[in-house]
Every structure is written in C-alpha cells, then in structure tokens.
Coordinates of C-alpha atoms in Angstrom, one line a residue:
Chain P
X10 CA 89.3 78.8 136.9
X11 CA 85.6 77.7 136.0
X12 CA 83.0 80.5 135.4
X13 CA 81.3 79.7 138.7
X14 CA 84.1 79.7 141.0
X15 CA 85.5 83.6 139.5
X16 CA 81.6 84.6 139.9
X17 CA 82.1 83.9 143.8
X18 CA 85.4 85.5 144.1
X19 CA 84.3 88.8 142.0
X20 CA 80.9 88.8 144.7
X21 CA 83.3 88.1 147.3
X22 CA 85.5 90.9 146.9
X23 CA 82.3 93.3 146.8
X24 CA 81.1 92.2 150.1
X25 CA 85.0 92.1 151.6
X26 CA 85.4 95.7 150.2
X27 CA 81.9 96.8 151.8
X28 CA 82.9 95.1 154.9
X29 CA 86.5 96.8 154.7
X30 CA 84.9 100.2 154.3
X31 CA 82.4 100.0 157.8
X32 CA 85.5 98.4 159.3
X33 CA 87.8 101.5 158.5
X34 CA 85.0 104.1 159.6
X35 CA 84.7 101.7 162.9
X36 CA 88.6 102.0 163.7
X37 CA 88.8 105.7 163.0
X38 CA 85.8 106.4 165.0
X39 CA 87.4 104.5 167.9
X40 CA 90.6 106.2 167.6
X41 CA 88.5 109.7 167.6
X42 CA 86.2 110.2 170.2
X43 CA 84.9 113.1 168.1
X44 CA 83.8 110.8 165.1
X45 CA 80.8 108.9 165.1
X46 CA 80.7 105.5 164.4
X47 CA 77.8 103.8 162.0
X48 CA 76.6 102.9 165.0
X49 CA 76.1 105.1 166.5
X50 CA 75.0 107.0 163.2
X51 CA 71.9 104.7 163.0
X52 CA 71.4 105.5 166.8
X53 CA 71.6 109.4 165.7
X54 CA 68.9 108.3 163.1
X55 CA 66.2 107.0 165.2
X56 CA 67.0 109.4 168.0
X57 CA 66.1 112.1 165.5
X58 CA 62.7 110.9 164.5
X59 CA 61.7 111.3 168.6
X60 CA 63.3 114.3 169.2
X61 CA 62.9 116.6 165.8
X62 CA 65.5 119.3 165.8
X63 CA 63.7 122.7 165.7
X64 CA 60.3 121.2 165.9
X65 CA 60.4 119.3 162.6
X66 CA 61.0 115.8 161.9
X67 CA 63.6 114.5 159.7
X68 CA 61.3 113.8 156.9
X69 CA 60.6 117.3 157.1
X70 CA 63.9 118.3 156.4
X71 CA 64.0 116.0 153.6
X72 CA 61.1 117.3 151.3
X73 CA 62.1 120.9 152.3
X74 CA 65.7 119.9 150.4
X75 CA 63.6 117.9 147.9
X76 CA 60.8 120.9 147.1
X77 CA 64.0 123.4 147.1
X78 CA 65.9 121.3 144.2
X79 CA 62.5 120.2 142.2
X80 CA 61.3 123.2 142.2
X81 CA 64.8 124.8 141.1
X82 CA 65.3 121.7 138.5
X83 CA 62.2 122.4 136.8
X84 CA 62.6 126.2 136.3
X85 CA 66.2 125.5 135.3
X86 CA 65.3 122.9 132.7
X87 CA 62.5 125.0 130.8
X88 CA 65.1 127.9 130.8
X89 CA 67.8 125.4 130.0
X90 CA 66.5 123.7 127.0
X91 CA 64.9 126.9 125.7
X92 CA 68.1 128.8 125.4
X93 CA 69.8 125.1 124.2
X94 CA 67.7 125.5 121.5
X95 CA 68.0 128.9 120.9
X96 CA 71.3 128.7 120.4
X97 CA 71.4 125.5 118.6
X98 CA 68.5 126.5 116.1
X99 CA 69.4 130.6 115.6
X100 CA 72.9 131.0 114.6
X101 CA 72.5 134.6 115.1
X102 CA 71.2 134.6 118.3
X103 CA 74.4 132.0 118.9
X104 CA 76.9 134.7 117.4
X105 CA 75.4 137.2 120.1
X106 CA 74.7 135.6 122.8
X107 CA 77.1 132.8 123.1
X108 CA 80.1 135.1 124.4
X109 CA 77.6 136.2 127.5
X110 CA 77.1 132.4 128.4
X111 CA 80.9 132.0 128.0
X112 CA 82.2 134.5 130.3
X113 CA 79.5 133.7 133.0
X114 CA 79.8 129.9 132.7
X115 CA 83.2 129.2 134.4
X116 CA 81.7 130.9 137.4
X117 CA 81.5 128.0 139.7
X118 CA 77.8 128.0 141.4
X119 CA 78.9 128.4 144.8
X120 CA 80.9 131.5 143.9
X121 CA 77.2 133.0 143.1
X122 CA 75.7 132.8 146.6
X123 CA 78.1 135.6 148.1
X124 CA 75.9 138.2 145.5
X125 CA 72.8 136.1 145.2
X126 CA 72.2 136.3 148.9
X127 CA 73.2 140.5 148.5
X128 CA 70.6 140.8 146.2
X129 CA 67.8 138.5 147.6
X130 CA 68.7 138.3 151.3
X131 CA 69.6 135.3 153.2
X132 CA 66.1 134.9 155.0
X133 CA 64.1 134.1 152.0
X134 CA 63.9 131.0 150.3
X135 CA 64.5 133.0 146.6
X136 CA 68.5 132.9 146.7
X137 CA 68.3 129.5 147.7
X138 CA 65.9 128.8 144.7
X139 CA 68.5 131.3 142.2
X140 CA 71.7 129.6 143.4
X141 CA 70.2 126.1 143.1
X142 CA 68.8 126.9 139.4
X143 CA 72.4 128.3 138.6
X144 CA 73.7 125.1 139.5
X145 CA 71.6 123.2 137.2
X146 CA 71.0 125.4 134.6
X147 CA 74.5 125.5 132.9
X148 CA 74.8 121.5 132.4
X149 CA 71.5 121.6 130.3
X150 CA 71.7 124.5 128.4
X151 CA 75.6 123.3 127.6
X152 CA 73.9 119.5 126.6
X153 CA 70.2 120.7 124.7
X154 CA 73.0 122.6 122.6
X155 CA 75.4 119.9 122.0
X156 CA 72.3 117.7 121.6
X157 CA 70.7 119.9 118.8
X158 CA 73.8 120.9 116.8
X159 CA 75.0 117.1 116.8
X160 CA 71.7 115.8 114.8
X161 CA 72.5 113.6 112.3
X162 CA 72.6 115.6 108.8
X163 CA 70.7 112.4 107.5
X164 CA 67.6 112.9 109.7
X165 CA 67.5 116.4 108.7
X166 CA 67.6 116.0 104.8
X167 CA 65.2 113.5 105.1
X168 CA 62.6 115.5 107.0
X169 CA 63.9 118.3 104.2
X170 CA 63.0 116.2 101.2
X171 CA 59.4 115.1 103.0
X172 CA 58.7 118.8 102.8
X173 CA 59.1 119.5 106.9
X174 CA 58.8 123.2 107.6
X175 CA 61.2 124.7 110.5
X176 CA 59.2 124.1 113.1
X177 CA 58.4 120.3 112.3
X178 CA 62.1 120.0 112.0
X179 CA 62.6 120.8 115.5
X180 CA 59.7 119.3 116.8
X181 CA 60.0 115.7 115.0
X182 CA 63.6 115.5 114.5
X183 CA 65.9 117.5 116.1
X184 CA 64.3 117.7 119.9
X185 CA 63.3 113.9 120.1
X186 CA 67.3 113.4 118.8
X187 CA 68.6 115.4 121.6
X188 CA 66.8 114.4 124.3
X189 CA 69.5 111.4 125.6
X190 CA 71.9 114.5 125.5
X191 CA 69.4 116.6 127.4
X192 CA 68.8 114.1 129.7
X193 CA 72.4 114.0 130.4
X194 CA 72.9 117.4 130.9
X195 CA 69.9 117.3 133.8
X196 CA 71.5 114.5 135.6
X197 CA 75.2 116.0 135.8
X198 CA 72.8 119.6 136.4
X199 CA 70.9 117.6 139.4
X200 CA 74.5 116.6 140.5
X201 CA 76.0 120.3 141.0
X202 CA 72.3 121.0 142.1
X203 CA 72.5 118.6 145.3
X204 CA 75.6 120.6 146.3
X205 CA 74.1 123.8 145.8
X206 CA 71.3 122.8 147.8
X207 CA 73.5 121.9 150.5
X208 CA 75.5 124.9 150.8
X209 CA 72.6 127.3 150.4
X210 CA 71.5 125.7 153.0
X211 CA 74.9 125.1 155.5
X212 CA 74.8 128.8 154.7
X213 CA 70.9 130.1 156.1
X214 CA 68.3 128.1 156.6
X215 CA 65.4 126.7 159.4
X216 CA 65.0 123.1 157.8
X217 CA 66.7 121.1 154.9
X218 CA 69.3 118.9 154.5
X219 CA 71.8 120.9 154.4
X220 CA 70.5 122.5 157.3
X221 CA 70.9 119.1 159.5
X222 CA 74.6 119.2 158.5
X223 CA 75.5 122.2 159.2
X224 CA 74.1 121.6 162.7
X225 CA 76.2 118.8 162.8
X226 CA 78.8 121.1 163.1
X227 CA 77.1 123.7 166.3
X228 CA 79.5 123.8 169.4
X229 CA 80.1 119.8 170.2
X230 CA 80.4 117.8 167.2
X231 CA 78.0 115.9 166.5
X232 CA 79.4 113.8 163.0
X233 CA 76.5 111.1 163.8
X234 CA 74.2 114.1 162.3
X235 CA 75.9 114.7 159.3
X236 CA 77.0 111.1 158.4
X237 CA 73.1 111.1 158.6
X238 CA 72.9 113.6 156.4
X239 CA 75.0 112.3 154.0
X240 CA 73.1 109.3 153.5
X241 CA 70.0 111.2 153.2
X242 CA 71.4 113.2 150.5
X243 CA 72.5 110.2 148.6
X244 CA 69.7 108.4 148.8
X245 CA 67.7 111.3 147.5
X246 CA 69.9 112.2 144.7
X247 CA 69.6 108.2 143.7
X248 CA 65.8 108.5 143.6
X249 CA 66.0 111.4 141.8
X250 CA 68.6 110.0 139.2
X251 CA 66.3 106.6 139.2
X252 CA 62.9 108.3 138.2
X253 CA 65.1 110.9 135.3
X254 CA 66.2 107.5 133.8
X255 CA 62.7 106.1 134.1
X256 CA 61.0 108.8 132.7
X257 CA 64.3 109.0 129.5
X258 CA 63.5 105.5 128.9
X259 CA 59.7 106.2 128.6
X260 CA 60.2 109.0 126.3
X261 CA 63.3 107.4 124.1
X262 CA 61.4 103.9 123.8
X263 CA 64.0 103.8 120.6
X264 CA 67.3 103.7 122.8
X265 CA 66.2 100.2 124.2
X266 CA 66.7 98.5 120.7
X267 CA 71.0 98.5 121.4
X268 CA 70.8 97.2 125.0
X269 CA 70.8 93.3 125.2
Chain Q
X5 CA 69.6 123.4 108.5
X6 CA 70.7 125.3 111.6
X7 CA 74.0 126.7 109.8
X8 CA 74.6 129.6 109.9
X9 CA 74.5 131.8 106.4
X10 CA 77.5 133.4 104.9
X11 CA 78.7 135.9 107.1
X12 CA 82.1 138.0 106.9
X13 CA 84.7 137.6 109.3
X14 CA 84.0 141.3 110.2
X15 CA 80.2 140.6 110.0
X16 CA 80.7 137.6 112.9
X17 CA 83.2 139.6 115.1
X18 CA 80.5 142.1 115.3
X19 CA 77.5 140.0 116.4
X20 CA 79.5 138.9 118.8
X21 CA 80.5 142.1 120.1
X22 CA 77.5 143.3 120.3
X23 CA 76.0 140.4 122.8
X24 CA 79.4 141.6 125.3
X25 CA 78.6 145.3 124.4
X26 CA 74.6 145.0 125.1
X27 CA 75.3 143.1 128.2
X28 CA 78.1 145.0 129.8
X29 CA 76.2 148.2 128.5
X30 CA 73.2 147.4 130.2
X31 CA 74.9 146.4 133.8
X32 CA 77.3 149.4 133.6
X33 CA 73.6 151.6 132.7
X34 CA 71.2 150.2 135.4
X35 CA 73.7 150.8 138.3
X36 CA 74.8 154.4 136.9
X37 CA 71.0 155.5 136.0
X38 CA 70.6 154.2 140.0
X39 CA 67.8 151.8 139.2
X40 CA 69.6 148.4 141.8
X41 CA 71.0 150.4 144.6
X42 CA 75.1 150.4 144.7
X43 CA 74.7 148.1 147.6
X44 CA 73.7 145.2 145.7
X45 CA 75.6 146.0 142.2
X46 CA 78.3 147.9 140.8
X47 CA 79.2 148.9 137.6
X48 CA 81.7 146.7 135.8
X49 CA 84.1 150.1 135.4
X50 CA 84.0 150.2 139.5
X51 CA 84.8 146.5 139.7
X52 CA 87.8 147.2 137.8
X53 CA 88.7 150.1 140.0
X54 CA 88.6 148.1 142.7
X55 CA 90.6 145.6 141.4
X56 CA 93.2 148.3 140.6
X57 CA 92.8 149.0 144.2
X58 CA 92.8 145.5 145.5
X59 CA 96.5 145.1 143.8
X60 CA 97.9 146.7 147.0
X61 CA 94.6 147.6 149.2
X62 CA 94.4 144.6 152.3
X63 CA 91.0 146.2 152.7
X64 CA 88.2 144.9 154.7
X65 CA 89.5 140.8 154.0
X66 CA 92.8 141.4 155.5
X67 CA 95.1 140.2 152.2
X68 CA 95.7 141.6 148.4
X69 CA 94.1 139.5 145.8
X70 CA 97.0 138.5 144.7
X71 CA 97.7 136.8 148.0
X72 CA 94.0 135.3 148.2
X73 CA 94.8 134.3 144.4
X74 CA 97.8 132.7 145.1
X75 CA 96.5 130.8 148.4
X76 CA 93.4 129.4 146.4
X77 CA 95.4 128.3 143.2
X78 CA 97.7 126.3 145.7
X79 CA 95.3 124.9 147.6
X80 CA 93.3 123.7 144.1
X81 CA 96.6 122.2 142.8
X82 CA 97.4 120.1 145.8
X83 CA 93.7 118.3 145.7
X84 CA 93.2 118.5 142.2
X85 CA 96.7 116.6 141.9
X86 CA 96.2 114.3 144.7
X87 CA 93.2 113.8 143.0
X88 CA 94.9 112.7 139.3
X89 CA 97.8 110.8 141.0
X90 CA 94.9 108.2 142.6
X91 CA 92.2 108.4 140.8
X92 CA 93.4 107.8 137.6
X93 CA 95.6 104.6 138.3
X94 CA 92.5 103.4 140.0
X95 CA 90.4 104.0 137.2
X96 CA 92.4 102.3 135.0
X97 CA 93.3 99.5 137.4
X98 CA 89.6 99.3 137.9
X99 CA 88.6 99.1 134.6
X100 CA 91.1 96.6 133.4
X101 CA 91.4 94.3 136.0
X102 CA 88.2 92.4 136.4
X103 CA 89.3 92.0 140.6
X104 CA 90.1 95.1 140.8
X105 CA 86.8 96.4 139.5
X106 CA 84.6 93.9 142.0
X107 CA 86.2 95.0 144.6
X108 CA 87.0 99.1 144.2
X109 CA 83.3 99.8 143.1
X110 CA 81.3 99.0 145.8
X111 CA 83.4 101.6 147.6
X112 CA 83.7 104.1 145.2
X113 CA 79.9 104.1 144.5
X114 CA 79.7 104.4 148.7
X115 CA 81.6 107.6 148.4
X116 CA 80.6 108.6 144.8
X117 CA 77.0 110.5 145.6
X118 CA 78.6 112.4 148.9
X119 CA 78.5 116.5 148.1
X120 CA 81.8 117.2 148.5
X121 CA 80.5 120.2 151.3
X122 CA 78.8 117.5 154.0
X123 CA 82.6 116.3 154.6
X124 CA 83.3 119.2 155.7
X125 CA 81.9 118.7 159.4
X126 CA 83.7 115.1 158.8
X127 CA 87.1 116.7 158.0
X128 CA 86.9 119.0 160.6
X129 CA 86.5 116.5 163.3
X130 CA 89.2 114.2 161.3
X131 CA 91.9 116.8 160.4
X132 CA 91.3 120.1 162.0
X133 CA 90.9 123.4 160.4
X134 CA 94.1 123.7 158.3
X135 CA 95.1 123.6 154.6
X136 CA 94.4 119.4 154.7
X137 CA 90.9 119.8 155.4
X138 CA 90.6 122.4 152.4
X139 CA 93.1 120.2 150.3
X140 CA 90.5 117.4 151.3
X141 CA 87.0 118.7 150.3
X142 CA 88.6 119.9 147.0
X143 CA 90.5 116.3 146.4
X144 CA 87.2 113.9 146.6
X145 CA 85.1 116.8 144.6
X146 CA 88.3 116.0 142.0
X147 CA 88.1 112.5 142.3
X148 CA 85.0 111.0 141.3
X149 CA 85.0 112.4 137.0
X150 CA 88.8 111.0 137.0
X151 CA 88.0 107.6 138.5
X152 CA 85.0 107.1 136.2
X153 CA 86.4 108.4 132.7
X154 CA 90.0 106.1 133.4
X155 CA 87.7 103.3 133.8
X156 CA 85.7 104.1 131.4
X157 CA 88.5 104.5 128.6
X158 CA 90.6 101.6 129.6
X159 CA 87.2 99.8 129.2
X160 CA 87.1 100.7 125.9
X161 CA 90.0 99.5 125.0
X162 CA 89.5 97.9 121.3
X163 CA 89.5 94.0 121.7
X164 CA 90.9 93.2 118.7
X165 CA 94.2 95.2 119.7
X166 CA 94.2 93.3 122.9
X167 CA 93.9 90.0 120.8
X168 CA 96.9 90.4 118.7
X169 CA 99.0 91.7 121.4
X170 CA 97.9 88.5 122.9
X171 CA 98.3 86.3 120.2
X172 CA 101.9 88.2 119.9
X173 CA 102.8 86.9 123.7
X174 CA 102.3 90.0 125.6
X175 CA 101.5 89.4 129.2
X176 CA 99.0 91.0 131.4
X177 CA 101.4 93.4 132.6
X178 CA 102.5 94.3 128.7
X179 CA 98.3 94.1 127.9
X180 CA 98.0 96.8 130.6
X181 CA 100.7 99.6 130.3
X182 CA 100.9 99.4 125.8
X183 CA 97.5 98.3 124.8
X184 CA 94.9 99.5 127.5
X185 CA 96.6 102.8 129.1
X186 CA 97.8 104.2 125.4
X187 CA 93.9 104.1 123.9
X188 CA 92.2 105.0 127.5
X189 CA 94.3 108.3 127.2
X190 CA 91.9 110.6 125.4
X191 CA 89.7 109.8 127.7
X192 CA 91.8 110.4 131.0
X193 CA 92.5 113.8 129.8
X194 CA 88.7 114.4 129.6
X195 CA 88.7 113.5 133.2
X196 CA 91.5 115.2 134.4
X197 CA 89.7 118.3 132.6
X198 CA 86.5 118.1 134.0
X199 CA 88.3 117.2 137.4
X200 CA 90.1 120.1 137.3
X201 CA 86.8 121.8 136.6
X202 CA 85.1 120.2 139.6
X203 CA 88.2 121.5 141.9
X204 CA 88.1 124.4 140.9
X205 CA 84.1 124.7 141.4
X206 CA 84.6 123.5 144.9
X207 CA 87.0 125.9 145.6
X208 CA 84.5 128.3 147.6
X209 CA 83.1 125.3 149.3
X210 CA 86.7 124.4 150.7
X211 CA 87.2 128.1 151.4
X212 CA 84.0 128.0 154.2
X213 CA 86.3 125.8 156.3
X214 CA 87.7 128.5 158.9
X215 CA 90.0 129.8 156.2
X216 CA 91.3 133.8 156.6
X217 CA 92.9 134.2 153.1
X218 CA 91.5 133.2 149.5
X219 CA 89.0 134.0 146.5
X220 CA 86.3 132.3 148.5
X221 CA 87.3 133.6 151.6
X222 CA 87.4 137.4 150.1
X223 CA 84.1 136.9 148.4
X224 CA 82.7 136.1 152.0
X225 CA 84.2 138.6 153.1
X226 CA 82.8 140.7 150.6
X227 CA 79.1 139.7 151.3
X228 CA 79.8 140.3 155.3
X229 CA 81.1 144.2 154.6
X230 CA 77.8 144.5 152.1
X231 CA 80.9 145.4 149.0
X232 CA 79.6 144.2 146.0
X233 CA 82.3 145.3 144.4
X234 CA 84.7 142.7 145.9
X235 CA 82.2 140.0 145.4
X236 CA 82.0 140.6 142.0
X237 CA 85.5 141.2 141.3
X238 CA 86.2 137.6 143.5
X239 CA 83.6 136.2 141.1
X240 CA 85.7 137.4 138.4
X241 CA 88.6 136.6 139.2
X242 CA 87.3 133.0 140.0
X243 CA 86.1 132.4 136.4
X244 CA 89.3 133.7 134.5
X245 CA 91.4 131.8 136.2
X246 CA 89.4 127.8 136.0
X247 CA 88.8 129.2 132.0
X248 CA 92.4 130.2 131.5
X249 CA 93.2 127.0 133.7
X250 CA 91.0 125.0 131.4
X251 CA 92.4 126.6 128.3
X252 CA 96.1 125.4 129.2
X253 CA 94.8 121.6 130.1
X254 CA 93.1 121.5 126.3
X255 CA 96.6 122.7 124.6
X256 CA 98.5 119.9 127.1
X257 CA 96.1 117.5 126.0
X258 CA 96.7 118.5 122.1
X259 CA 100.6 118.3 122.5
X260 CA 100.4 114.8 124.3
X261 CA 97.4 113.0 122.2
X262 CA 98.3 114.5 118.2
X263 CA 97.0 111.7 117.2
X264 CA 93.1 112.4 118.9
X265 CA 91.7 114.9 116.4
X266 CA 92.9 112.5 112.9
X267 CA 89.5 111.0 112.3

C-alpha cells in the first residue's frame, strides 16, 4: 500500500468510528424512549437559551462552574506548590510532615464533601470552593515534589560552584526545572477538579454545571439536559487544559527545542 | 542540596512521629477543649469507639461496616476489573496497530473528558438503579488511565527489538504478543494502579446512585443524621482500604516485572 492511499484509510476509519459512535447513541435512544437522542440534545440546547432554567441562561451556569473551579485551582496551586516545595526543599519539614499528607491523601475527594458540607453548610458556596481545592490540591503538591526532588544533580552543582546561595538555587534552578512536572500535576489536579465541581454541585446548588445535570435527573428524565451538560463540561475542561499548555509552553520556552 | 543531613534511625522515626503526634494531638485537643462543636468533629478516640461500635451497631444507615465494606469493595472490583479486562487490550491494540489506533481514538477521546458522575443520570435511564449502574460509573472512571498508559507503553516499544524480531521472521501476530506486550508491561501496571486508584475515588460517586448499603452510602448517611463520627470513620475506612489496596497492586507488580527496578 502507497503512503497516500493508508493516509485515507487511517482518516477514514476516524470519521467511520465518529459516525459509529452518533449511530449507536441514535439506536439506543430509539430503543429507549427515556434517552435522548443528539438530536434532540442539540434541540435541548437551543431550547435552553429561550427558556433559562431558574431564571439564568446556560452561559450562566457555565461561568458559575468555571468561577467555582478557577477560583478553587488558583488557591489550590499557591498552596500546592508551596507545600511541594516545602517538602522538597526542608527535609525536616518532609520527615514531619509527610506522614500527615500520607494518611490524608488516599482519601478520595468526594469522600470529603459528607464533612465538608457539616462543617461549612451546604448553602454557601465555601464547601464547594474546599471540596473542589481538595480535589486539585493533592495532584500538585504530589508533582511540585516529585518535580523538585528529581532536579538533575548536575544543575545543582553547577549553580553550587557559581557561588548560588539557597534561595537562588530554588529560584533559578530547581523551580524553572520542575515546572513541566508542576504543570502536570495541575492538569491531572483540574481533572479530579471538574468532577468535584460536578458533584458539589449535583449535591446543592442554584446554578452550575453540575447543577443542570442533576436536574436532568428531577421527576421525568430529561437525559437531553445532561448529555448537554456533558458536552459543556468537556468543552470547558479542554479550554482549560488548552490555555495550561499555552501558558507551560510560554514559561518553558526551553521544552520546544526536542519537538520537531 | 536538598538531602537530608545524617540523622539516626531513631532520630528519623521520631520526626516522623511527631508530625502524626502533633496532628492527631491537636484534633483529639480542639474537640475535647470544645473549641468546633461535637456536631461538626469528633475526636479521633470517639471515631474509634464508634467503629468498635459500628462492628455490630446497624445504627442510623441500616448495615455494620463490615457489610457496607464488603458491598463497596465488590462493587469496585467488578468495574475496576471490567475496566482492566477492556481497557488494557485496547490500549495495547491501539497503540500497536496503526488501524486500530485511527479508528479507537476518536471515540475514546469522545468519551475521555466525561466526569464519570454526569453518566449517572445516563445510567439511570439506561440500566436502572441496581449494582450495574454503580458497577458502570466506577468502570469508565477505571478506564480511561488503563487505555492511555497500554497505549502508551506498547508505543514505546524499542524499535530496534522490533527490527530483529523482524529480521528473525516473526509475524505481526509474534511482533505483538513477545516484543510489544512484554516491554509495555511496566507501564500497564502503572495503569492498572492508578485505575484502581480512580475506582476506588469514584466509589462515593457510584454510591449516590439510589444505593442503601456501602462506605459512600454510610457517609451520606452520616452527614443526613448530623454524626460526624460516622463520616469520619467512613472517610477512614475509605482511605485504608484504596492504600492497603494500592500497597498489594505495588508488591503484584514487583513479583510479575523483577526485572523493572535493574537499571
């Protein structure tokens, strides 16, 4: 087979596997009256930008879901990467603390709402805010450390023999090293933060996402909502994902010497 | 740089003591001293009371935690397996097979971004309220970190193996199953691990499907009847079991790859 002709078949199979998906949701929404088809999913779409549900328009919902997890994102990544580096950089703050971190990180987020929303009710918007940053806090704390402890002993003698006090260290050589790990730990953090923002708000909330879905769900099914849902959510978490590798190549102009 | 200085073994046991110490010290002090109200905390030496008392106390969530234990480690096991048995063929198939990779990723980049709670309204509509809806939420929550780290193993797979064991005749079938799946096996124990992980983090999401018995469902529970003490033992209970979980997939993985730690 020539080049040419296997390029066709290869883009081929991607649109027949595309077309095999919306074909399988098509047949199971016509052998279930229940399920919405994509269809009628884009119908649901435009039907909910004339008649908001509880007063607000969808793109409402969206930033409400989008302020939550920025908002949540940025707390959790100054807190993250501060006590990455704390435990990368102070061995005995490591010895101390590091145990505490271990017994509370196999908590899965979601098993935190059940206390967060004890202690900060289920009105307010604060548990939503603490259960989110638990869900992305772990990831970068986990990665900033990783990151930092995995610096190249090379880098670090030469800054050493140049004379580079502590704090140069960290600020020249260590942090700028870590930050593709960091970076890492933020995306799969923002990953676990999407579902957290989903089920804090399923759980009690006027507007979000999350919200939308769980309406979905409110005495006749309405599945058109949440497959409408869904694709918000992905396409937010994309954008999101997009601009983090934007801003990682800006900052690591270094890392786009290997690609090519 | 950051190493740490020579320290005894006594001297290291004891800094990391004293983190556990300070932490559980100052929990068990601001609930005894009354400063957070027993409504919203409780000691860690009342947690363990109650879970003395949970052994045999149905008490207010209707089942032992033994029972809710046992319900929620069956129900991880039967997604998280479902989850390894096709997501890790697919990985590899995907990763190997240049067809196979045009024509799974479009779809499993469809399904890839998809919290694994918004099915839930889905699955109820598709398969009711039972133990397959549960069993589904946890399966595609496992699915995704084994799919991508197969693929991304078998991809991996060093070309100049795969060009001797061509040059030696091997077929595709022979280039597949004793060049590409042996060397993509470190990394499809990484993803089963952090697919377990993901399972088991998704438990409590699965567990908000109409369920009446397990961890989730008890910490719920807990929350509803304003019993800290429950929702903290639940939470508890939650996290030994995915780390002792997790700690029994890392020996697996030691007895089956010897060979991954020689460097």
């Amino acid at each position: 087979m020539n080049k040419l002709k296997k390029e066709v078949l290869y883009y081929g199979l991607s649109v027949l596997a595309v077309i095999l998906v919306l074909a399988g949701w098509w047949a199971a929404a016509a052998a279930n009256e229940n399920l919405a088809s994509p269809a009628d999913t884009v119908e649901r779409f435009f039907r909910l930008m004339e008649n908001p549900i509880m007063g607000k328009p969808v793109y409402v919902h969206v930033m409400a879901s989008v302020r939550r997890i920025l908002v949540a994102f940025i707390a959790a990544s100054i807190v993250g990467v501060g006590l990455g580096v704390c435990f990368g950089i102070f061995p005995t703050f490591r010895r101390m603390f590091w145990p505490v971190f271990a017994i509370l990180r196999p908590v899965p987020p979601l098993a935190w709402i059940p206390i967060v929303i004890l202690w900060f009710g289920v009105v307010e918007d604060t548990s939503k805010y603490i259960i989110i940053f638990i869900g992305i806090v772990m990831a970068i704390v986990i990665n900033t450390y990783a990151g930092i402890s995995e610096t190249d002993p090379l880098y670090l003698n030469a800054g050493k023999a140049l004379g580079a006090n502590k704090w140069q260290t960290l600020v020249h050589i260590t942090l700028p090293n870590s930050i593709p790990a960091i970076f890492a730990g933020m995306k799969t953090g923002l990953s676990t933060g999407w579902m957290s923002v989903v089920a804090a708000e399923m759980i009690a909330a006027k507007e979000g996402i999350g919200f939308l879905i769980n309406m979905s769900m409110k005495t006749t099914p309405d599945t058109a909502l949440d497959f409408v849902g869904i694709v918000l959510v992905a396409l937010c978490s994309s954008v999101v994902s997009l601009i983090l590798t934007v801003i990682e190549r800006k900052l690591c102009p270094w890392l786009r010497l290997d690609v090519k | 740089m950051y190493n740490e200085k020579k320290r005894s073994a006594w001297a290291k046991l004891a800094l990391n003591l004293s983190g556990l110490v300070m932490f559980f010290g100052v929990w068990e002090l601001i609930v005894d001293i009354g400063l957070i109200s027993e409504k919203k905390l409780v000691a860690p030496s009342a947690v363990f009371m109650t879970f003395l008392d949970k052994l045999t106390n149905v008490v207010p969530d209707g089942n032992t935690i033994i029972a809710h234990t046992l319900t929620s480690l069956q129900l991880v096991l039967i997604g998280f397996l479902l989850s390894c048995l096709i997501g890790v063929p697919l990985g590899l198939l995907m990763g190997f097979f240049k067809p196979a990779e045009h024509f799974f990723t479009p779809i499993f980049e469809i399904v890839r971004p998809i919290p694994p709670l918004a099915w839930i309204p889905i699955v109820i509509v598709a398969l009711g309220i039972g133990i397959e809806a549960e069993a589904f939420i946890i399966f595609v929550a496992a699915f995704v970190p084994c799919v991508i780290n197969s693929y991304t193993g078998i991809q991996a797979t060093n070309k100049t193996l795969l060009d001797v064991a061509r040059t030696a005749g091997a077929t595709n079938a022979q280039l597949f199953f004793k060049v590409g799946i042996p060397s993509a096996l470190p990394m499809v124990f990484t993803g089963i691990k952090v697919s377990f992980g993901s399972a088991w983090a998704t438990l409590v999401a699965a567990e908000m499907i109409a369920s009446t018995v397990g961890l989730g469902f008890m910490i719920q529970q807990g929350r509803n009847a304003v019993r800290p003490d429950i929702v903290i033992l639940g939470m508890s209970v939650i996290g030994l079991i995915g780390a002792a979980l997790t700690g029994l997939l890392s020996i697996l993985e030691k007895k089956a790859l010897p060979w991954r730690d020689l460097k």
